[in-house]
Short mmCIF file of C-alpha atoms and ligand atoms in Angstrom, two decimals:
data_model
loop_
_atom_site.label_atom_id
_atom_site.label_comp_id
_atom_site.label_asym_id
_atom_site.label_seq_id
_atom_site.Cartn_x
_atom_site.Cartn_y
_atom_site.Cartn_z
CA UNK A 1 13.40 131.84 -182.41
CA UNK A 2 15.82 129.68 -183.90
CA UNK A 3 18.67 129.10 -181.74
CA UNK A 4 22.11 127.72 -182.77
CA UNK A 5 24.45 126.76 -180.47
CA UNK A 6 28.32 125.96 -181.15
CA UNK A 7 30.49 123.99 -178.68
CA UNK A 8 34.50 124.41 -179.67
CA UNK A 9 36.37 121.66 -177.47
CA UNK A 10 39.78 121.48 -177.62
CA UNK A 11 39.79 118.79 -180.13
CA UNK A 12 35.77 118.85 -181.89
CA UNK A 13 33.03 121.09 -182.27
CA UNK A 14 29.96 120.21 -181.46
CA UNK A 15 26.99 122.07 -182.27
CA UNK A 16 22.62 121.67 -182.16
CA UNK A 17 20.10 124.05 -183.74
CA UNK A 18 16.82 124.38 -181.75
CA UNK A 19 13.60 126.64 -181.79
CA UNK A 20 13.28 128.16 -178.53
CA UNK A 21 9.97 126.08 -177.33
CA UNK A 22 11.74 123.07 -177.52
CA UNK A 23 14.72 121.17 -175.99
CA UNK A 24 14.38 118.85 -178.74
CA UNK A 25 17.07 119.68 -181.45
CA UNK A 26 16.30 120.00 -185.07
CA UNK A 27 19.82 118.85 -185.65
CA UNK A 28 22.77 118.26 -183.79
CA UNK A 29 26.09 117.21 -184.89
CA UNK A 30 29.74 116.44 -184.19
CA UNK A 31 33.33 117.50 -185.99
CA UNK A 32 35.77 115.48 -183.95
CA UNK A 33 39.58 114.62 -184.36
CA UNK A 34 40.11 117.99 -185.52
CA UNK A 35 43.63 118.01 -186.61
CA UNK A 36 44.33 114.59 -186.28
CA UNK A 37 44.40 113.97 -189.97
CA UNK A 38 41.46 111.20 -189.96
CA UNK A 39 38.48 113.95 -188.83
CA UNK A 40 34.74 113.05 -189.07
CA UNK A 41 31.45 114.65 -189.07
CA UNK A 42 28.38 112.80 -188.01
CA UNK A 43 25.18 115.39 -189.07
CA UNK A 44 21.88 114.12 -187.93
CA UNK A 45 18.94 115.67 -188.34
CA UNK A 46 15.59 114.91 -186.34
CA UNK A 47 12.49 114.90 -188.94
CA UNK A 48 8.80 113.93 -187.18
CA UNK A 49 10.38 111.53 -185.07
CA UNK A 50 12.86 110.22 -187.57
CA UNK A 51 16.64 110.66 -187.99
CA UNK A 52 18.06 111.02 -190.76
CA UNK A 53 22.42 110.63 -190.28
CA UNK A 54 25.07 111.81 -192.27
CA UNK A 55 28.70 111.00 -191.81
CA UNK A 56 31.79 112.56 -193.90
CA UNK A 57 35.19 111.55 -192.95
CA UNK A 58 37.55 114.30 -193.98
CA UNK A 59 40.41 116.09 -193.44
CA UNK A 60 39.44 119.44 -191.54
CA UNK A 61 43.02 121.17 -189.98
CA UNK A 62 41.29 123.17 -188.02
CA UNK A 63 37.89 124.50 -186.11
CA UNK A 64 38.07 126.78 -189.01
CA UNK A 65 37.37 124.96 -191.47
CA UNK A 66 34.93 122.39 -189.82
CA UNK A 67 32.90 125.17 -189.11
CA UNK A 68 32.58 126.01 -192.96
CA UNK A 69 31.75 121.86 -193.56
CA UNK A 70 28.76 122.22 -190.71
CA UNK A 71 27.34 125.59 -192.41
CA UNK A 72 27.18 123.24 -195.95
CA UNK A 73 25.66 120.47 -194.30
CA UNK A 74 22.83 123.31 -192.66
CA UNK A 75 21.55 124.24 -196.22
CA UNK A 76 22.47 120.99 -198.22
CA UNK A 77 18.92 120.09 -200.18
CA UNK A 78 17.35 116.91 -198.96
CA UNK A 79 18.71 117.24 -195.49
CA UNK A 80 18.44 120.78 -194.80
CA UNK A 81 17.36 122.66 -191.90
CA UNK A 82 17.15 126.49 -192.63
CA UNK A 83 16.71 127.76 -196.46
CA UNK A 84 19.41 130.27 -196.04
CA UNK A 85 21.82 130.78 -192.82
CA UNK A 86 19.86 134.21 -192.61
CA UNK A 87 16.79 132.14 -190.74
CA UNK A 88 19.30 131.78 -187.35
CA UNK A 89 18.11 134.58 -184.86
CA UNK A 90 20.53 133.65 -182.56
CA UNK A 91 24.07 131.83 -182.76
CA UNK A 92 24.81 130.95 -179.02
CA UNK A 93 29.13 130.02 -178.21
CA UNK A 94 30.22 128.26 -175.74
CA UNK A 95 33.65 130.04 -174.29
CA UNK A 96 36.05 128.48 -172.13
CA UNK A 97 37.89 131.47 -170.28
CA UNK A 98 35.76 134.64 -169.15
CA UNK A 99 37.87 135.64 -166.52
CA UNK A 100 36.88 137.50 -163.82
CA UNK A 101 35.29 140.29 -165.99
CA UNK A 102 33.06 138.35 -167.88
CA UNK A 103 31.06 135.99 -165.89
CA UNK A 104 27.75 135.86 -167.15
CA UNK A 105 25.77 134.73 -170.53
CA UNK A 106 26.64 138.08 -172.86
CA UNK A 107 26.02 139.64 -176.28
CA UNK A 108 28.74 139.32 -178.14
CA UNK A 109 30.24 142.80 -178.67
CA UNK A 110 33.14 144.57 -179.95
CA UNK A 111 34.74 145.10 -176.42
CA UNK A 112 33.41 141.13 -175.97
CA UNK A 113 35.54 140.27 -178.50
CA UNK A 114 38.28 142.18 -177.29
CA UNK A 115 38.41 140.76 -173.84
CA UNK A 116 37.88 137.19 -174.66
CA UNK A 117 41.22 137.81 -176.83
CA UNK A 118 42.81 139.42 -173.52
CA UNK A 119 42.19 135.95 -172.27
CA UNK A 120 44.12 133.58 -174.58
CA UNK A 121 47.34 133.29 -172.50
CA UNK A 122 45.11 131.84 -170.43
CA UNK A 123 43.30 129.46 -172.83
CA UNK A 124 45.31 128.87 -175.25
CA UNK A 125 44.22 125.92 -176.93
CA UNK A 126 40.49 127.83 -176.88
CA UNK A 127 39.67 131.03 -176.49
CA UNK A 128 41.48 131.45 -180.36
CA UNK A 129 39.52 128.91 -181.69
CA UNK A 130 36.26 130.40 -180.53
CA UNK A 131 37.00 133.88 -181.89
CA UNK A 132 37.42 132.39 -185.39
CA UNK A 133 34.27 130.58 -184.64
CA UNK A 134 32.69 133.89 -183.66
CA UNK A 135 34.06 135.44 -186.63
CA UNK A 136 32.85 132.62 -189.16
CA UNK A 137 29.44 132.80 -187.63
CA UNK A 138 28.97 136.17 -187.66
CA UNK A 139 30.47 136.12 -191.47
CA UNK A 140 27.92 132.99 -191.84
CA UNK A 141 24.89 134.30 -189.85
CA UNK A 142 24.50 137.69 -190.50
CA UNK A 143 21.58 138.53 -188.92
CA UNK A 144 21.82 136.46 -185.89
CA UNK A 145 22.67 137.99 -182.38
CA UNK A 146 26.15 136.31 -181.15
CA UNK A 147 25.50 135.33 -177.71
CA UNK A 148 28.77 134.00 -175.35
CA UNK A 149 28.13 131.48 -172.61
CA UNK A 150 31.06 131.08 -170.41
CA UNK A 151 32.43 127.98 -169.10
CA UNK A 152 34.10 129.61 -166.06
CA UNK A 153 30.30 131.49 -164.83
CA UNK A 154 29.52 128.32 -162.70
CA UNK A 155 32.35 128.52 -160.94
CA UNK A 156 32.13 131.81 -159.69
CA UNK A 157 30.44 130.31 -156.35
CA UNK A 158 33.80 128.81 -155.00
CA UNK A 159 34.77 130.47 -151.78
CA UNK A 160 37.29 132.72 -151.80
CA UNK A 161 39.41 130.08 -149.42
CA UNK A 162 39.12 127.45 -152.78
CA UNK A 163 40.11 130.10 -155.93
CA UNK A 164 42.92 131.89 -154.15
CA UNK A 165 46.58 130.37 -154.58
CA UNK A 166 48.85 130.47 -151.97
CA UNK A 167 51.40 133.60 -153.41
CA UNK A 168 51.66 137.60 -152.11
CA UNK A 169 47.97 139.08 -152.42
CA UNK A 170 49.19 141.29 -155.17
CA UNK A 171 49.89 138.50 -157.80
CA UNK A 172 46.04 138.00 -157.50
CA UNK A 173 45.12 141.41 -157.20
CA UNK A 174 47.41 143.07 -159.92
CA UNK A 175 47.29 140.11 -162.27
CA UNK A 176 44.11 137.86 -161.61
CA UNK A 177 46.32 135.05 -160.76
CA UNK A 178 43.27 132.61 -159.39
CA UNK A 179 41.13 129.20 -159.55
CA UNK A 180 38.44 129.70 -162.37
CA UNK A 181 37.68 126.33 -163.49
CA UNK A 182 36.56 125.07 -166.95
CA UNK A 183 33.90 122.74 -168.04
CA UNK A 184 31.43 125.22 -166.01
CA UNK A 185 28.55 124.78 -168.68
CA UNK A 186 28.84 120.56 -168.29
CA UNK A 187 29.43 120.57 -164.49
CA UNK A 188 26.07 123.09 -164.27
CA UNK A 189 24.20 120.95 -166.35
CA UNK A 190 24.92 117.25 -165.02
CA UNK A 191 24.72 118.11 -161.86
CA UNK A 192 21.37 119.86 -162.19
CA UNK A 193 19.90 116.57 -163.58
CA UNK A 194 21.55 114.80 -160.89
CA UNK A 195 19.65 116.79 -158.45
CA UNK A 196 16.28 116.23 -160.00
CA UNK A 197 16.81 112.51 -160.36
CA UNK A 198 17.95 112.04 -156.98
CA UNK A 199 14.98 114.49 -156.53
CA UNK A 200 17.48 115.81 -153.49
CA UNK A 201 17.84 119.42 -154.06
CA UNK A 202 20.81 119.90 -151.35
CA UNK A 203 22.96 116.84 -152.80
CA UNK A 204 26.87 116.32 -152.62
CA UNK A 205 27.79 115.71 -155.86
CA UNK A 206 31.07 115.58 -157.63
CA UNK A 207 30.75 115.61 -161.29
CA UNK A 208 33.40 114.53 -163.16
CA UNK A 209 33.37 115.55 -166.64
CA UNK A 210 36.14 113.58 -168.85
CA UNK A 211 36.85 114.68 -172.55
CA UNK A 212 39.56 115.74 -174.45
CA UNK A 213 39.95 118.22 -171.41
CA UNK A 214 39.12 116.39 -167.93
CA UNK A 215 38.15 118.11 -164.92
CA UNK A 216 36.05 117.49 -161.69
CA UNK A 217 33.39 120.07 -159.67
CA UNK A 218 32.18 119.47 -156.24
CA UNK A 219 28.95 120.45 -156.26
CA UNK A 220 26.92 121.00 -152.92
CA UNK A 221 23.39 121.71 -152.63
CA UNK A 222 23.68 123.16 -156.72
CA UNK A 223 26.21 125.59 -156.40
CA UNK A 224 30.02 124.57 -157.11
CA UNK A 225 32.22 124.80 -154.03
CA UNK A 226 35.78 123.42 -155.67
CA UNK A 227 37.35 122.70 -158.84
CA UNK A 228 40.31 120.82 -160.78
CA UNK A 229 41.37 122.91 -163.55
CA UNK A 230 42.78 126.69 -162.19
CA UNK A 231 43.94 129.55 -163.52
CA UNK A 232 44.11 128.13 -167.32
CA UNK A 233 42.31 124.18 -168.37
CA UNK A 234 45.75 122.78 -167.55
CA UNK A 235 45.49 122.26 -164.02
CA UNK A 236 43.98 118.76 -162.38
CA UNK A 237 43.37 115.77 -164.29
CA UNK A 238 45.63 113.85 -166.38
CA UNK A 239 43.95 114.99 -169.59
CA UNK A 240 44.09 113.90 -173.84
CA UNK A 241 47.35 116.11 -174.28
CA UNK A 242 47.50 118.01 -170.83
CA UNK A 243 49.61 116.64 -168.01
CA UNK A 244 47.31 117.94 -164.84
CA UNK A 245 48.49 118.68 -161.50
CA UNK A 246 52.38 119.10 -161.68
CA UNK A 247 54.85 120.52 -159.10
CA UNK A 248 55.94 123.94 -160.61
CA UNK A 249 59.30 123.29 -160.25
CA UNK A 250 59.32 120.89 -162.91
CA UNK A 251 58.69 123.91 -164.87
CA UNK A 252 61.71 125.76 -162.95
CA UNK A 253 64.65 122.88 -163.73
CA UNK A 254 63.46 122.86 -167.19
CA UNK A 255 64.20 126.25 -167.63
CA UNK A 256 67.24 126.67 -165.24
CA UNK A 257 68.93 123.32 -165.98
CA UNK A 258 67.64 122.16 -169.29
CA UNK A 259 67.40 126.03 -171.36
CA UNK A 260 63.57 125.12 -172.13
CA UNK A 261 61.64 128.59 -172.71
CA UNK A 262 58.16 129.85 -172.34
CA UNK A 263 56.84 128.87 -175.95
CA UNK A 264 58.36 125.21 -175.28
CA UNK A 265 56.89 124.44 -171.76
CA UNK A 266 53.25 125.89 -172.85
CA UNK A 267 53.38 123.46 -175.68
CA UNK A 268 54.87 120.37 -173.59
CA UNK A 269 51.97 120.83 -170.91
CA UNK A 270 49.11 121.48 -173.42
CA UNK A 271 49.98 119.54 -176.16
CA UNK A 272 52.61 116.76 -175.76
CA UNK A 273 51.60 115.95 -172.16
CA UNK A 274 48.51 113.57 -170.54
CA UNK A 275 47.92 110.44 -172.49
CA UNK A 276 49.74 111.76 -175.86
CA UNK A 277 52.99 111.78 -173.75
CA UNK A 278 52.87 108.60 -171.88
CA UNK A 279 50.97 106.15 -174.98
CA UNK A 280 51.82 108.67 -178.41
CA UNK A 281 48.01 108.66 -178.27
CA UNK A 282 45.45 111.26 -177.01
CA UNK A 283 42.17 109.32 -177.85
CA UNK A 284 40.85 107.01 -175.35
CA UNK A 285 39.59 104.87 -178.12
CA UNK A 286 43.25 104.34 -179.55
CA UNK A 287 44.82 104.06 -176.03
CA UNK A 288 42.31 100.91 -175.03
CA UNK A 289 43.31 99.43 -178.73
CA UNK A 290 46.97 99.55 -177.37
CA UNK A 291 45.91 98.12 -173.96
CA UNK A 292 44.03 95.47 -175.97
CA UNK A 293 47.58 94.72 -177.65
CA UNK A 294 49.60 94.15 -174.76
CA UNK A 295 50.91 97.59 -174.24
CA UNK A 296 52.89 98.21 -170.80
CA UNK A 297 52.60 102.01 -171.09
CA UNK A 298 49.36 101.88 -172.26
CA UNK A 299 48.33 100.27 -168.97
CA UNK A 300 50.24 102.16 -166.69
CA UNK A 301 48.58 105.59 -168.04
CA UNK A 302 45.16 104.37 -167.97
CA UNK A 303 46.12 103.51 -164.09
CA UNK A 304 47.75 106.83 -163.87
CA UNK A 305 44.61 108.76 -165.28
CA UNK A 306 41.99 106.92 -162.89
CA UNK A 307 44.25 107.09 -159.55
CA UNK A 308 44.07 111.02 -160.26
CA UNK A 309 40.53 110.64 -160.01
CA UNK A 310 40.41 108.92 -157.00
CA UNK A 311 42.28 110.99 -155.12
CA UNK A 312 39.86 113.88 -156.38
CA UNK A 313 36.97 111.77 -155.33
CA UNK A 314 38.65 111.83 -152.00
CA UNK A 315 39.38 115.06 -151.63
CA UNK A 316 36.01 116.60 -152.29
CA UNK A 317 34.28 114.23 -150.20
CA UNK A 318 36.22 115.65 -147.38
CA UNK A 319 35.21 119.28 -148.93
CA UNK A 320 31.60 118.54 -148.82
CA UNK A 321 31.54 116.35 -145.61
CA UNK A 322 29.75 113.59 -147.35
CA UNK A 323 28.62 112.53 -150.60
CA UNK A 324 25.46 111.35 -152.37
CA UNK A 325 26.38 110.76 -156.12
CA UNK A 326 29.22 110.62 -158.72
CA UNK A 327 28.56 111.29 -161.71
CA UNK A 328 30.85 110.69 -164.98
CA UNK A 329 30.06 112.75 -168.21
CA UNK A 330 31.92 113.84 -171.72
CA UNK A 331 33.24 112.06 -174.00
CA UNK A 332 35.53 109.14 -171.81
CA UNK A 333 33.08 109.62 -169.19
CA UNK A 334 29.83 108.46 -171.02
CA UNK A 335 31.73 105.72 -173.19
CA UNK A 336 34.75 104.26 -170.92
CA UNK A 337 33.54 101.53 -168.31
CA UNK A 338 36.93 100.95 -167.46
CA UNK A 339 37.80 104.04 -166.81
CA UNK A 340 34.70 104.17 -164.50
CA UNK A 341 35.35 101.09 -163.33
CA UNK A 342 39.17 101.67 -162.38
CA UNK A 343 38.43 104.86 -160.48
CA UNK A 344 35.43 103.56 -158.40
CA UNK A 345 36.45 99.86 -157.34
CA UNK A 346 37.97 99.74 -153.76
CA UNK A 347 36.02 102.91 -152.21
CA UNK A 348 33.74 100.71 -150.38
CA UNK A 349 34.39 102.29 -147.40
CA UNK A 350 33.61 105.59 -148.58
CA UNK A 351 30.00 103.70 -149.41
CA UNK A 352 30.77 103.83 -153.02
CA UNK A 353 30.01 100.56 -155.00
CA UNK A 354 30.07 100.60 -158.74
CA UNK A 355 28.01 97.44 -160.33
CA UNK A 356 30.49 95.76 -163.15
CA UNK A 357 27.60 94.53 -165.11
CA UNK A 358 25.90 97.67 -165.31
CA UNK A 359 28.40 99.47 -165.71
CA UNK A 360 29.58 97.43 -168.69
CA UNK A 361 26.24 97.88 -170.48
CA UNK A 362 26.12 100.53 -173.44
CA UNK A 363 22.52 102.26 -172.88
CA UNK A 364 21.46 105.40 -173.86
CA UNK A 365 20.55 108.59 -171.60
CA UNK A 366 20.96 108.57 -167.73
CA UNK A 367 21.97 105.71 -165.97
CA UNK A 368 22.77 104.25 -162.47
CA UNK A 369 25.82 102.43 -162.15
CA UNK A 370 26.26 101.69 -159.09
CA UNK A 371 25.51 98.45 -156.86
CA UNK A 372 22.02 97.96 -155.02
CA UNK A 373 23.66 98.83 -151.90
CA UNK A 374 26.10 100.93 -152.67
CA UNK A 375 25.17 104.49 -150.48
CA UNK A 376 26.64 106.89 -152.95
CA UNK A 377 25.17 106.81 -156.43
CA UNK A 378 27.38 106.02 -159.13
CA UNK A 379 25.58 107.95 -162.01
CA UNK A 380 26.60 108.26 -166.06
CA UNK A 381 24.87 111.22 -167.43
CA UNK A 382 25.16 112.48 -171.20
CA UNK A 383 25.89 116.07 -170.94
CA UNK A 384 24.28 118.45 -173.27
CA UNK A 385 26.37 121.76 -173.02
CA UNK A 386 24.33 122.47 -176.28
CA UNK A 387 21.32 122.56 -174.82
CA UNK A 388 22.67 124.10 -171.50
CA UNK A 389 23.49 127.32 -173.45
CA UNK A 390 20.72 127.52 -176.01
CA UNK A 391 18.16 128.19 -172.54
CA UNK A 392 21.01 130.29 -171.19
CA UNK A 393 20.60 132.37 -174.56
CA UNK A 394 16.90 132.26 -174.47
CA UNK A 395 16.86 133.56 -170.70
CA UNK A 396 19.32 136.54 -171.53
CA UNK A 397 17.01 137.59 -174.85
CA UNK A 398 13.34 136.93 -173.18
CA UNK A 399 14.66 139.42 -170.13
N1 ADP B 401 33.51 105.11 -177.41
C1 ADP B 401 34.49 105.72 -176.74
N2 ADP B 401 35.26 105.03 -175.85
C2 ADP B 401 36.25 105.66 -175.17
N3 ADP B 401 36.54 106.95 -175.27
C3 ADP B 401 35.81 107.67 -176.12
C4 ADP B 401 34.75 107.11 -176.91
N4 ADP B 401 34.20 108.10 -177.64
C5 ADP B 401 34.90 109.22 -177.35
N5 ADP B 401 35.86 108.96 -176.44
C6 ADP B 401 36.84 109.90 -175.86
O1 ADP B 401 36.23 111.16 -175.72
C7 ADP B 401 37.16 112.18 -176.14
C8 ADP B 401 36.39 113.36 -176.65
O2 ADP B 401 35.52 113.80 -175.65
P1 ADP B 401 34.71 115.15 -175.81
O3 ADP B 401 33.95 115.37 -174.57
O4 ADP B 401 33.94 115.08 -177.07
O5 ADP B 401 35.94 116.13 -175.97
P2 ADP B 401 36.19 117.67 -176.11
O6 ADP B 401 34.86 118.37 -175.93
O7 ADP B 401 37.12 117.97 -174.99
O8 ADP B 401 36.80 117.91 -177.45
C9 ADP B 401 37.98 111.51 -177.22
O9 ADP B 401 39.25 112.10 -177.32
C10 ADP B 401 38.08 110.10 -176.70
O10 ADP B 401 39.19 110.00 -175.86
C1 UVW B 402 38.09 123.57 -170.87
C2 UVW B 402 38.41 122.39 -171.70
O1 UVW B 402 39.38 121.75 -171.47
O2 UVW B 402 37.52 122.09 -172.67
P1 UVW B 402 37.55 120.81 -173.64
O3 UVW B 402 37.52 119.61 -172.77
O4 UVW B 402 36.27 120.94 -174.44
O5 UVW B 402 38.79 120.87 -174.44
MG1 MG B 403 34.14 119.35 -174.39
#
């Protein structure tokens, strides 16, 4: 069975083809700064132990159109992977909101469709995105089966005293006003090979899983017991373009006082907030360059992003009673010792010591970064939503 899997982000898509006895890839690839003007693709495929790269750097709008760049780069001769997009048997997509209706690893239906489009109030900068990507593939992969893995499913565990808000029962019960948490496929997947390398299957954990979107899971004993992001990805971290945690009456002055509406404040908070709004930049990479130059607001939004981590750290310590490992993942996560760094120094006496020099190191694939005696590990792990929800596909087809 050849499985391909597509991972929309907010701001890349990601995507890795696999046959279903293997966890190996046959090719993976990346479409990221989608819409920044400057986009790139990096297409690698894995021949008999070989790689074999290719990088474009391109102009691609939209998700849209990167997905019709990855389909050419599939079937181009000399590097390609599948004679004809017809080979796929299965085209597996990652989607961020599922609601409270759809929380488990589906074929993608008509009604599917309909009620992941029901849904993009409350993912705005997503769930869209992934029905055009739907709709490509299926206009791409014709004889595939379109499977949807949900990024709110691992969340579902939270007690009821963690997703509820504190407003009348009937907002929640007329309206599904509630916690669902994002990042579910990541938060599953890091913290499962947390587990096995602490080989500790009842571990506190908090994963925190930093990308374009940032958000943070406590995870006790496997199963997720809190998270940052709530009713929509906005929620939580300071985030690329998303501001985080916010006191709602922000939101109420700017409308009352300042004749903001709707249409304005969703676009401030998703897309002019977080790092865009305090540096003008949303990629990590561009913010240290600034930092590197001397910039004051630079600085002060890097210390803004990792303080909100801390206090998360904090917070879901108390949660879990205790704590064996951190672990940072995604894209700022994996790449960003400072980052690391600036939310982990000083929490000695929460038994959390984070080794500079390792941590400084650029290494491939799991790592430890955290001093000899430090009594919480301070992990990095790669995540691999890819992989997460090509054996999420397989499980729902073998059954
Ligand atoms: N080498 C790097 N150093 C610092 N940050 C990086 C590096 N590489 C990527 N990033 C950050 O990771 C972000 C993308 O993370 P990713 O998990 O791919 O995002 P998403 O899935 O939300 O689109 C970029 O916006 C950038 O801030
Ligand atoms: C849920 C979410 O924010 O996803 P991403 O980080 O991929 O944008
Ligand atoms: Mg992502």
């Amino acid at each position: 069975m050849n499985i391909f899997v597509i991972n929309s982000g907010s701001s890349s898509i990601k995507y890795q083809l696999f046959h279903s006895e293997s966890a190996e890839p046959v090719c993976s690839g990346l479409v990221e700064r989608i819409g920044l003007g400057d986009s790139l693709i990096k297409h690698t495929v894995f021949i008999n132990g070989e790689e074999k790269v290719t990088k474009l750097e391109l102009d691609i709008p939209d998700h849209e159109a990167g997905m019709f760049e990855v389909e050419k780069l599939l079937v181009q001769p000399g590097i390609a992977v599948v004679h004809n997009p017809d080979d796929i048997n299965v085209v597996g997509h990652r989607i961020v909101h599922g609601g409270e209706t759809l929380t488990q690893t589906t074929i993608i239906t008509e009604e599917v469709k309909e009620k992941i489009k029901q849904l993009y109030p409350l993912a705005p900068l997503h769930n869209p995105g992934h029905i055009k990507g739907i709709e490509v593939a299926q206009s791409i992969f014709k004889k595939a089966t379109q499977v949807a893995v949900f990024d709110t499913a691992f969340h579902q565990t939270m007690p009821e005293k963690a997703y509820r808000y504190a407003i009348p029962d009937n907002f929640y019960k007329d309206y599904g006003i509630r916690v669902y948490g994002f990042h579910g496929i990541s938060h599953k997947y890091v913290s499962g090979r947390a587990i096995e390398h602490l080989q500790k299957p009842d571990a506190k954990i908090i994963t925190i899983h930093l990308g374009n979107g940032c958000s943070m899971a406590a995870v006790n004993a496997g199963k997720c017991i809190d998270t940052s992001m709530g009713l929509t990805p906005l929620d939580g971290l300071i985030m690329g373009t998303r501001s985080g945690n916010i006191d709602a009456s922000v939101l109420l002055y700017l409308i009352e006082q300042q004749g903001y509406d709707a249409a304005e404040l969703t676009s401030l908070l998703n897309k002019k907030s977080g790092m865009f709004g305090l540096t003008g930049y949303s990629d990590m990479r561009d913010i240290t360059k600034m930092i590197n130059e001397g910039s004051d607001a630079a600085a002060l939004a890097y210390e803004m992003y990792a303080y909100r981590i801390r206090k998360f750290i904090g917070a879901y310590s108390a949660a879990m009673n205790g704590l064996d490992a951190i672990v940072f993942t995604a894209g700022v996560g994996e790449n960003d010792a400072l980052v690391r760094e600036m939310a982990c120094h000083d929490m000695d006496f929460m038994g959390i010591q984070i080794s500079t020099e390792e941590n400084a190191q650029r290494k491939p694939g799991l790592r430890d970064v955290s001093a000899s005696q430090s009594k919480v590990k301070v992990l990095v792990i790669p995540t691999n939503e890819e992989l997460e929800i090509a054996k999420q596909c397989k499980a729902l087809l073998q059954n």
